Coordinates of C-alpha atoms and ligand atoms in Angstrom, one line a residue:
M24 CA -0.1 0.1 0.0
G25 CA 1.8 3.3 -1.0
W26 CA -0.2 5.9 1.4
A27 CA 0.3 6.5 4.7
M28 CA -2.8 4.7 7.0
R29 CA -3.7 5.8 10.6
V30 CA -3.9 2.7 12.4
G31 CA -5.5 2.7 16.1
I32 CA -4.0 0.0 18.4
A33 CA -4.9 -0.9 21.7
G34 CA -3.0 -2.5 24.4
G35 CA 0.9 -1.1 25.3
G36 CA 2.1 -4.5 26.0
I37 CA 4.9 -6.4 23.4
A38 CA 2.6 -7.4 21.0
G39 CA 0.8 -3.9 20.5
L40 CA 4.4 -1.9 20.8
T41 CA 5.8 -4.6 18.1
V42 CA 2.7 -3.5 15.9
A43 CA 3.2 -0.2 16.3
W44 CA 7.4 -0.6 15.6
L45 CA 6.4 -2.7 12.3
L46 CA 4.2 -0.3 10.8
G47 CA 5.0 3.3 12.8
E48 CA 7.9 4.3 10.3
E49 CA 5.5 4.9 7.4
H50 CA 2.1 5.3 9.0
E51 CA 0.7 7.3 11.8
C52 CA 0.1 5.2 14.7
V53 CA -1.9 5.9 18.0
L54 CA -2.0 3.3 20.7
L55 CA -4.2 3.7 23.5
E56 CA -3.1 1.7 27.0
A57 CA -5.1 1.6 29.9
R58 CA -2.4 1.8 32.8
S59 CA 0.1 4.3 33.3
R60 CA 2.8 2.4 32.0
V61 CA 3.3 0.5 28.8
G62 CA 4.8 -3.1 29.1
G63 CA 1.9 -5.3 29.8
S64 CA 2.4 -8.4 31.8
A65 CA 6.1 -7.0 31.4
R66 CA 6.8 -5.2 34.4
S67 CA 10.4 -4.6 35.9
F68 CA 10.4 -3.4 39.3
P69 CA 13.7 -1.5 40.3
V70 CA 15.3 -2.6 43.3
R71 CA 18.4 -0.8 45.1
L72 CA 21.2 -3.4 46.0
G73 CA 24.2 -2.5 47.1
G74 CA 24.6 0.7 45.2
E75 CA 23.5 -0.5 42.5
T76 CA 20.3 -0.8 40.7
V77 CA 18.5 -3.8 39.3
A78 CA 15.4 -4.4 37.5
V79 CA 13.7 -7.1 38.9
E80 CA 10.7 -8.7 37.3
L81 CA 7.2 -9.0 38.9
G82 CA 5.3 -10.5 35.5
S83 CA 6.9 -12.0 32.6
Q84 CA 10.6 -12.9 33.1
D85 CA 12.3 -15.7 31.1
I86 CA 13.3 -15.8 27.5
S87 CA 15.5 -18.1 25.4
A88 CA 17.2 -17.5 22.4
E89 CA 16.4 -21.0 21.0
M90 CA 12.6 -21.1 21.9
F91 CA 12.1 -17.2 21.0
P92 CA 13.8 -16.2 17.8
R93 CA 12.0 -13.5 16.6
H94 CA 11.9 -11.9 20.2
R95 CA 15.8 -12.2 19.9
R96 CA 16.0 -10.8 16.8
L97 CA 14.1 -8.1 17.8
L98 CA 15.9 -7.1 21.2
S99 CA 19.0 -7.3 18.7
L100 CA 17.3 -5.0 16.1
L101 CA 16.6 -2.5 19.1
G102 CA 19.9 -2.4 20.0
Y103 CA 20.4 -5.0 22.7
T104 CA 23.5 -6.9 23.5
A105 CA 24.6 -9.9 24.9
A106 CA 25.9 -8.3 27.8
D107 CA 22.0 -7.5 28.4
V108 CA 21.0 -11.1 28.4
R109 CA 21.7 -13.1 31.5
R110 CA 21.6 -17.0 31.7
I111 CA 19.5 -18.7 34.7
P112 CA 21.1 -21.9 35.8
A113 CA 17.8 -23.3 35.9
S114 CA 16.8 -26.1 38.6
L115 CA 13.4 -27.2 40.3
S116 CA 12.4 -27.9 43.5
L117 CA 8.9 -29.3 44.4
T118 CA 7.5 -29.7 48.0
R119 CA 4.6 -31.4 48.4
D120 CA 1.9 -30.8 51.8
G121 CA 3.0 -31.4 54.7
E122 CA 6.9 -32.3 53.5
R123 CA 9.6 -30.8 55.6
V124 CA 11.9 -31.4 52.9
P125 CA 11.1 -31.7 49.0
S126 CA 10.4 -34.7 47.1
L127 CA 12.4 -33.3 44.0
V128 CA 15.6 -31.0 43.9
T129 CA 17.0 -31.4 40.3
P130 CA 20.4 -30.5 39.7
A131 CA 21.4 -26.4 39.1
G132 CA 21.8 -25.7 35.7
E133 CA 25.4 -24.2 34.4
G134 CA 26.7 -21.2 36.2
A135 CA 25.3 -22.1 39.5
D136 CA 27.5 -20.8 42.3
R137 CA 26.2 -22.2 45.4
P138 CA 26.5 -25.7 46.3
S139 CA 23.2 -27.6 46.1
A140 CA 21.9 -31.1 47.2
T141 CA 19.8 -33.0 44.6
R142 CA 16.9 -34.9 45.5
L143 CA 15.6 -37.3 42.6
G144 CA 13.6 -40.8 43.4
P145 CA 10.1 -41.6 42.8
A146 CA 9.6 -38.0 41.8
W147 CA 12.3 -37.8 39.4
D148 CA 11.3 -41.3 37.7
A149 CA 7.9 -40.1 37.0
V150 CA 9.0 -36.8 35.4
N151 CA 11.2 -38.7 33.3
L152 CA 8.8 -41.1 32.0
F153 CA 6.3 -38.0 31.3
L154 CA 9.4 -36.3 29.5
D155 CA 9.9 -39.2 27.4
R156 CA 6.1 -39.5 26.4
A157 CA 6.2 -35.6 26.0
A158 CA 8.8 -35.8 23.3
E159 CA 6.7 -39.0 21.8
W160 CA 3.8 -37.1 21.3
H161 CA 6.0 -34.3 20.1
D162 CA 7.4 -36.4 17.1
R163 CA 3.9 -38.0 16.3
D164 CA 2.5 -34.3 16.1
V165 CA -0.4 -34.9 18.1
D166 CA -3.1 -32.8 17.9
W167 CA -2.9 -29.5 20.2
C168 CA -6.9 -30.3 21.1
V169 CA -5.9 -33.6 23.1
P170 CA -6.0 -32.7 26.8
L171 CA -2.9 -33.5 29.1
A172 CA -4.9 -36.0 31.3
E173 CA -4.5 -38.1 28.1
L174 CA -0.8 -38.0 28.3
V175 CA -0.4 -38.4 32.2
E176 CA -3.3 -40.7 32.9
P177 CA -1.9 -44.1 31.0
L178 CA 1.5 -43.3 32.6
P179 CA 2.6 -46.2 35.1
V180 CA 2.9 -43.6 38.0
S181 CA 1.0 -43.3 41.0
D182 CA -2.2 -41.3 41.2
A183 CA -0.5 -39.3 44.1
L184 CA 2.7 -38.7 41.9
K185 CA 0.6 -38.0 38.8
R186 CA -1.5 -35.4 40.8
D187 CA 1.4 -33.8 42.9
V188 CA 4.4 -34.0 40.4
L189 CA 3.2 -34.2 36.8
Y190 CA 0.3 -31.8 36.7
A191 CA 1.9 -29.9 39.6
R192 CA 4.4 -27.7 37.3
P193 CA 1.7 -27.3 34.1
A194 CA -0.7 -26.1 37.2
S195 CA 1.9 -23.4 38.2
L196 CA 3.2 -22.2 35.1
F197 CA -0.8 -21.7 33.8
C198 CA -2.0 -20.9 37.3
C199 CA -4.9 -23.0 37.3
D200 CA -5.6 -25.7 40.2
L201 CA -4.2 -29.2 40.0
E202 CA -7.4 -30.8 38.7
E203 CA -7.9 -27.9 35.8
A204 CA -3.9 -28.6 34.6
K205 CA -5.9 -32.2 33.5
E206 CA -7.6 -30.0 31.2
L207 CA -4.8 -27.8 29.6
S208 CA -3.7 -28.5 25.9
A209 CA -1.0 -31.3 26.6
R210 CA 1.0 -29.9 23.7
A211 CA 1.1 -26.5 25.3
A212 CA 1.8 -27.8 28.9
I213 CA 5.2 -29.6 27.4
A214 CA 6.1 -27.5 24.7
F215 CA 8.9 -25.9 26.4
Y216 CA 10.4 -29.5 27.1
V217 CA 10.6 -31.0 24.0
G218 CA 11.3 -30.4 20.4
E219 CA 15.1 -29.6 18.8
S220 CA 15.6 -26.6 21.4
A221 CA 14.1 -29.0 24.5
D222 CA 15.9 -27.8 27.4
P223 CA 17.2 -24.5 26.0
P224 CA 19.1 -22.3 28.1
W225 CA 16.6 -19.9 29.6
E226 CA 17.8 -16.3 30.1
Q227 CA 16.6 -12.6 31.7
L228 CA 17.0 -9.6 30.0
A229 CA 18.9 -7.4 32.7
P230 CA 17.5 -3.7 32.1
G231 CA 14.2 -5.9 32.5
L232 CA 11.3 -7.2 30.0
E233 CA 9.5 -3.6 30.4
S234 CA 12.5 -2.2 28.8
L235 CA 11.5 -3.5 25.5
A236 CA 8.2 -1.8 25.2
W237 CA 9.8 1.4 26.0
A238 CA 12.4 1.0 23.8
L239 CA 9.9 0.0 21.1
A240 CA 8.1 3.0 21.9
A241 CA 11.0 5.4 21.7
D242 CA 12.2 3.8 18.4
T243 CA 8.7 4.5 16.4
P244 CA 9.0 8.0 14.9
R245 CA 5.0 8.0 13.5
L246 CA 3.9 6.7 17.4
R247 CA 1.4 8.8 19.8
V248 CA 1.4 6.7 22.9
R249 CA -1.3 7.4 25.3
T250 CA -1.1 5.8 28.8
G251 CA -4.1 6.1 31.3
A252 CA -6.2 6.2 28.1
A253 CA -8.3 3.1 27.7
L254 CA -9.8 2.2 24.6
E255 CA -13.7 2.3 25.5
R256 CA -15.3 2.6 22.5
V257 CA -15.5 1.8 18.7
R258 CA -17.7 3.1 16.1
R259 CA -17.7 2.9 12.0
T260 CA -18.0 6.0 10.6
E261 CA -17.8 6.7 6.6
G262 CA -15.7 3.9 5.9
R263 CA -13.3 4.8 8.9
Y264 CA -13.1 3.8 13.2
E265 CA -13.8 6.1 15.8
L266 CA -11.9 4.7 19.0
T267 CA -13.1 6.8 21.9
D268 CA -10.5 6.9 24.9
S269 CA -11.4 7.2 28.6
T270 CA -10.2 10.2 28.9
G271 CA -12.8 11.5 26.2
V272 CA -10.8 11.9 23.0
S273 CA -11.6 10.4 19.8
H274 CA -9.2 9.1 17.1
L275 CA -10.3 8.5 13.6
V276 CA -8.3 5.5 12.1
D277 CA -8.4 3.1 9.1
E278 CA -7.4 0.0 10.8
V279 CA -7.8 -1.2 14.3
V280 CA -5.5 -3.3 16.4
F281 CA -6.8 -5.0 19.5
A282 CA -3.8 -5.9 21.6
V283 CA -5.8 -6.5 24.3
P284 CA -6.9 -9.9 26.4
P285 CA -9.8 -11.5 24.2
P286 CA -12.6 -10.7 26.5
V287 CA -11.9 -6.9 26.4
A288 CA -11.7 -7.4 22.8
R289 CA -15.0 -8.8 22.5
D290 CA -16.7 -6.3 24.7
L291 CA -15.4 -3.7 22.5
V292 CA -16.3 -5.3 19.2
A293 CA -19.9 -6.6 20.3
P294 CA -21.7 -3.0 19.4
L295 CA -20.3 -3.2 15.8
A296 CA -22.7 -4.9 13.3
G297 CA -21.6 -8.2 11.8
T298 CA -19.2 -9.5 14.8
A299 CA -21.3 -12.1 15.9
A300 CA -19.1 -14.9 15.2
L301 CA -15.6 -12.9 16.2
C302 CA -17.4 -12.1 19.7
E303 CA -18.1 -16.1 20.1
V304 CA -14.5 -16.8 19.5
L305 CA -12.9 -14.2 21.5
G306 CA -15.0 -15.1 24.2
S307 CA -14.2 -18.8 24.4
F308 CA -10.3 -17.9 25.7
A309 CA -10.2 -19.1 29.3
Y310 CA -8.5 -16.9 32.3
V311 CA -7.9 -17.1 35.8
D312 CA -7.0 -14.7 38.0
T313 CA -3.6 -14.4 40.0
A314 CA -1.4 -12.9 42.0
Y315 CA 2.3 -12.1 42.2
A316 CA 4.5 -10.5 45.0
L317 CA 8.3 -9.7 45.0
H318 CA 9.7 -10.3 48.4
L319 CA 13.1 -10.3 50.3
D320 CA 11.4 -13.1 52.9
P321 CA 12.7 -16.7 51.9
A322 CA 8.9 -17.7 53.0
Y323 CA 8.0 -20.0 50.7
M324 CA 11.9 -21.7 50.0
P325 CA 12.8 -25.4 51.4
A326 CA 14.2 -25.1 54.9
D327 CA 18.0 -26.3 53.7
E328 CA 19.1 -23.7 51.8
R329 CA 21.1 -26.3 49.8
H330 CA 17.9 -27.3 48.3
W331 CA 17.1 -24.0 47.2
A332 CA 16.4 -24.3 43.0
T333 CA 15.9 -21.2 40.9
T334 CA 12.0 -22.3 40.6
N335 CA 10.4 -23.7 44.0
L336 CA 7.2 -25.4 43.8
S337 CA 4.7 -25.9 46.7
V338 CA 1.9 -27.9 46.3
H339 CA -0.5 -27.0 48.6
D340 CA -4.9 -27.7 49.1
G341 CA -5.1 -28.5 45.7
W342 CA -2.7 -25.8 44.1
C343 CA 1.2 -25.8 42.9
E344 CA 2.5 -22.0 43.6
S345 CA 6.1 -21.1 42.5
C346 CA 8.6 -19.1 44.2
D347 CA 11.5 -17.7 42.0
W348 CA 14.7 -17.1 43.5
Y349 CA 16.5 -14.7 41.6
G350 CA 19.7 -15.0 43.9
P351 CA 21.8 -16.9 40.8
V352 CA 20.5 -14.2 38.4
H353 CA 21.1 -10.7 40.5
G354 CA 23.2 -12.1 43.2
V355 CA 20.5 -11.1 45.7
D356 CA 18.1 -13.2 47.8
V357 CA 14.9 -11.5 46.1
F358 CA 12.2 -13.6 45.4
K359 CA 8.8 -13.9 42.8
S360 CA 6.2 -15.9 44.0
Q361 CA 2.5 -16.8 43.1
I362 CA 0.5 -15.9 46.4
A363 CA -3.2 -15.9 45.2
H364 CA -3.8 -19.4 47.4
R365 CA -1.1 -19.0 50.1
E366 CA -2.3 -19.0 53.6
V367 CA 0.4 -17.5 54.8
L368 CA 1.8 -13.8 53.0
P369 CA 5.6 -13.2 53.2
D370 CA 7.1 -10.3 54.9
Q371 CA 9.2 -7.8 53.6
V372 CA 7.2 -7.5 50.3
L373 CA 8.4 -4.8 48.0
C374 CA 5.4 -5.1 45.2
R375 CA 2.5 -7.1 44.3
A376 CA 0.1 -7.2 41.6
D377 CA -2.9 -9.2 40.1
F378 CA -2.7 -10.5 36.9
R379 CA -5.1 -12.4 34.5
H380 CA -3.4 -15.6 33.1
L381 CA -4.2 -17.5 29.7
M382 CA -5.4 -21.4 30.1
I383 CA -4.4 -23.0 26.9
T384 CA -6.8 -25.7 26.8
P385 CA -8.2 -27.5 23.7
G386 CA -10.8 -24.7 23.8
A387 CA -8.1 -22.0 23.4
V388 CA -6.4 -24.1 20.8
R389 CA -9.6 -24.0 18.6
A390 CA -10.4 -20.7 19.4
Q391 CA -7.0 -19.5 18.2
R392 CA -7.7 -21.5 14.7
R393 CA -10.9 -19.6 14.2
L394 CA -9.6 -16.8 15.1
A395 CA -6.8 -17.0 12.8
G396 CA -9.7 -17.0 10.1
L397 CA -11.4 -13.9 11.2
Q398 CA -8.3 -11.9 11.0
G399 CA -8.2 -8.2 9.1
R400 CA -12.0 -8.6 8.4
G401 CA -13.5 -5.1 8.2
G402 CA -10.3 -3.6 9.3
L403 CA -10.4 -5.5 12.4
H404 CA -7.1 -7.0 13.6
F405 CA -6.2 -8.7 16.7
A406 CA -2.6 -9.5 18.3
G407 CA -1.5 -10.8 21.4
N408 CA 0.0 -13.7 23.0
H409 CA -3.2 -15.5 23.4
T410 CA -3.6 -15.6 19.0
N411 CA -0.9 -18.4 18.6
W412 CA 1.4 -21.5 20.3
V413 CA 1.8 -20.8 24.0
A414 CA 1.2 -17.6 25.6
S415 CA 4.7 -16.1 25.7
Q416 CA 6.8 -13.1 24.5
E417 CA 7.7 -14.8 21.3
S418 CA 4.1 -15.4 21.1
A419 CA 3.3 -11.8 21.2
V420 CA 5.8 -11.1 18.8
T421 CA 4.8 -13.3 16.4
S422 CA 1.2 -12.1 16.7
A423 CA 2.4 -8.4 16.0
I424 CA 4.5 -9.5 12.7
D425 CA 1.1 -11.4 11.6
V426 CA -1.0 -8.6 12.2
A427 CA 1.5 -6.0 10.5
G428 CA 1.9 -8.4 7.7
R429 CA -1.8 -8.0 6.8
I430 CA -1.9 -4.3 7.2
A431 CA 1.3 -3.7 5.6
P432 CA 3.4 -6.6 4.0
D433 CA 6.1 -4.5 2.7
A434 CA 6.8 -2.1 5.7
P435 CA 10.5 -2.0 5.6
R436 CA 10.9 -2.9 9.1
M437 CA 9.0 -6.4 8.0
T438 CA 12.1 -7.9 6.2
R439 CA 14.3 -6.7 9.0
L440 CA 12.6 -8.8 11.4
T441 CA 11.6 -11.8 9.7
G442 CA 13.7 -11.8 6.9
Ligands
LIG529 C1 2.4 -12.8 35.5 C2 2.7 -13.6 34.3 C3 4.2 -14.0 34.0 C4 4.6 -14.5 32.4 N1 5.6 -15.1 32.3 C5 6.1 -15.0 31.6 C6 7.9 -15.7 31.0 O1 8.5 -15.8 31.6 N2 8.2 -15.8 29.9 C7 7.2 -15.1 28.6 O2 7.3 -15.6 27.5 N3 5.7 -15.1 28.7 C8 5.3 -15.0 29.8 N4 4.2 -14.4 30.1 C9 3.2 -14.3 29.0 C10 3.2 -12.9 28.2 O3 1.6 -12.7 28.8 C11 3.6 -12.4 27.5 O4 5.0 -12.8 27.5 C12 3.8 -11.1 27.2 O5 4.3 -10.5 27.8 C13 2.2 -10.7 26.7 O6 2.1 -9.8 26.0 P1 0.4 -8.9 25.4 O7 1.1 -7.7 24.5 O8 0.2 -9.9 24.4 O9 -0.5 -8.9 26.3 P2 -0.6 -8.3 27.8 O10 1.2 -7.9 28.2 O11 -1.2 -8.4 28.6 O12 -0.6 -6.5 27.2 C14 -2.3 -6.1 26.9 C15 -2.4 -4.5 27.4 O13 -3.5 -4.3 27.2 C16 -3.8 -3.2 27.8 N5 -5.3 -3.0 28.0 C17 -6.4 -4.0 28.6 N6 -7.6 -3.5 28.4 C18 -7.3 -2.1 27.3 C19 -8.5 -1.4 26.9 N7 -9.7 -1.3 27.1 N8 -7.4 0.0 25.9 C20 -6.3 -0.1 26.1 N9 -5.2 -1.2 26.9 C21 -5.9 -1.8 27.4 C22 -3.4 -3.9 29.2 O14 -2.9 -2.7 30.5 C23 -2.0 -4.2 29.0 O15 -0.5 -3.3 29.3 C24 3.8 -14.2 31.5 C25 2.1 -13.7 31.6 C26 2.0 -13.5 33.0 C27 0.5 -12.9 33.1

C-alpha cells in the first residue's frame, strides 16, 4: 500500500508495541494503553542492591534465544546485546503438602555458584517417564486439542505422583489448580520441554523486559502513545473507525488492532454490526486470576538452603504455586512468588500485582484457529500472546508480525525482523 494509513492500536504490551514499531515508520499510529505504563505483563521493578539498581521482574520474566527467535531478533534490532542477557542456572524443587524436605530437587544448571544437593527418587523417575512420553507426542505431532490427562493418565506412575508432581508444574505455569491442569492442552503444557530446542538455556533481560516496551515506543517515529487512556468505544463512521478513549478523546483511524486480552476485545467489538462470530471466538478464551509478589523473605523456600532451586514449587490445598529465586541471576536473595492461594503471605514485600493468565485448553487452541480465519475482516485485527502457540513473549511478537504483515506487508521493518 503506497499511502500512509492511520492505525489505532489498543494495548501497550509487547504485542501492541511491536505492531506499532513495525508500521510506525510509514504509517501514523496511535496506541491507547489503559495503565499508566506500557509493558503489559512485562513489569520490571527497580530494586536498589548494594549501590546498584537492578530491574527485577514481577510479571513476565524468562526468555530464550532458542525458543524465542523472533523476540531475540527484535531485541538485537533495538540495540540489546549479549551483555544485556543473563543466563539462569535453572533448577527446580518441589515440596508437597506436609513435607519438611522437597520430594524433588533437580541439579542446578550451568553457572550456579552455590552448593546444592539434589533429591531425585520416585518423583524424578515420574518426571522422566513424562518427558519421554512428551517427546514421543511431539514427534508424532499429536493434535494440540488433546488434553494433558490423556498423556499423563496412562503412565505407570502412582496417582499421588501424577497429581502432586506431573500436573504440578503445568498448574503453576498456567496458574490453574491441579484438577484444571488435566484439561490443559497437552502440547501447550509440554511445549518448552520437547523438540529441537528442548531444555534450552533460559535467560532474563538485565534491563528488564519492560524496557523492551519503552524501547519500541522510543524507536517509532510516527507513533503517539497515550497511557492512562483505555479504549472504551469503537464506532464505524464513513468507512473509518472512531476510537474513543477513557479520557474522552476520539481518534479516527483506518485500521484497528486490538492487542488487549480477548474478553476486552470482545466487549469492544460487540456493538459493531456483523461481529457475532468474532465475539463468540473472543469469548471462548479462558483466563484465571492470579497474584504475584516480589519479596525478600524466603518464606516459601525449602528449609535447607542446599535445596534452593531457581524455581521452587509448593503443592498445597489442590494448587501448586511457585517461588522464583533471583539470587543466581542478580546475586541477591529477591523472590518472586505466586501468592493467590497461600495461607501465609511473605514479609518484606517490595511490590505485588494481580494478573489474569490465559489457560491454553483445547478450547483456546480451537479459538486460536478460528480467530486466524477472522483476522483483518473489516479492518479489525487481533494481536497478543493468546493468538498463537503458548502465551509467551515469542507469541506476542509473532502475533504482531502476523497483524502488521496483513496491514502493510511491505513495511521495511517487516523484512528486517523476519528476513
Ligand atoms: C504473570 C505472568 C507471567 C508471565 N511470564 C512469562 C515469562 O516468563 N515468559 C514469557 O515468555 N511469557 C510470560 N508470560 C506471558 C506474557 O503474557 C507474554 O510474554 C507477553 O508479555 C504478553 O504480551 P501481550 O502484549 O500479548 O499482552 P499484555 O502484556 O497482557 O498486554 C495487554 C495490554 O492491554 C492493556 N489493556 C487492557 N485493556 C485495555 C483497553 N481497554 N484499552 C487499552 N489498553 C488495554 C493492558 O493494560 C496491557 O498493557 C507471563 C504472563 C503473565 C500474566
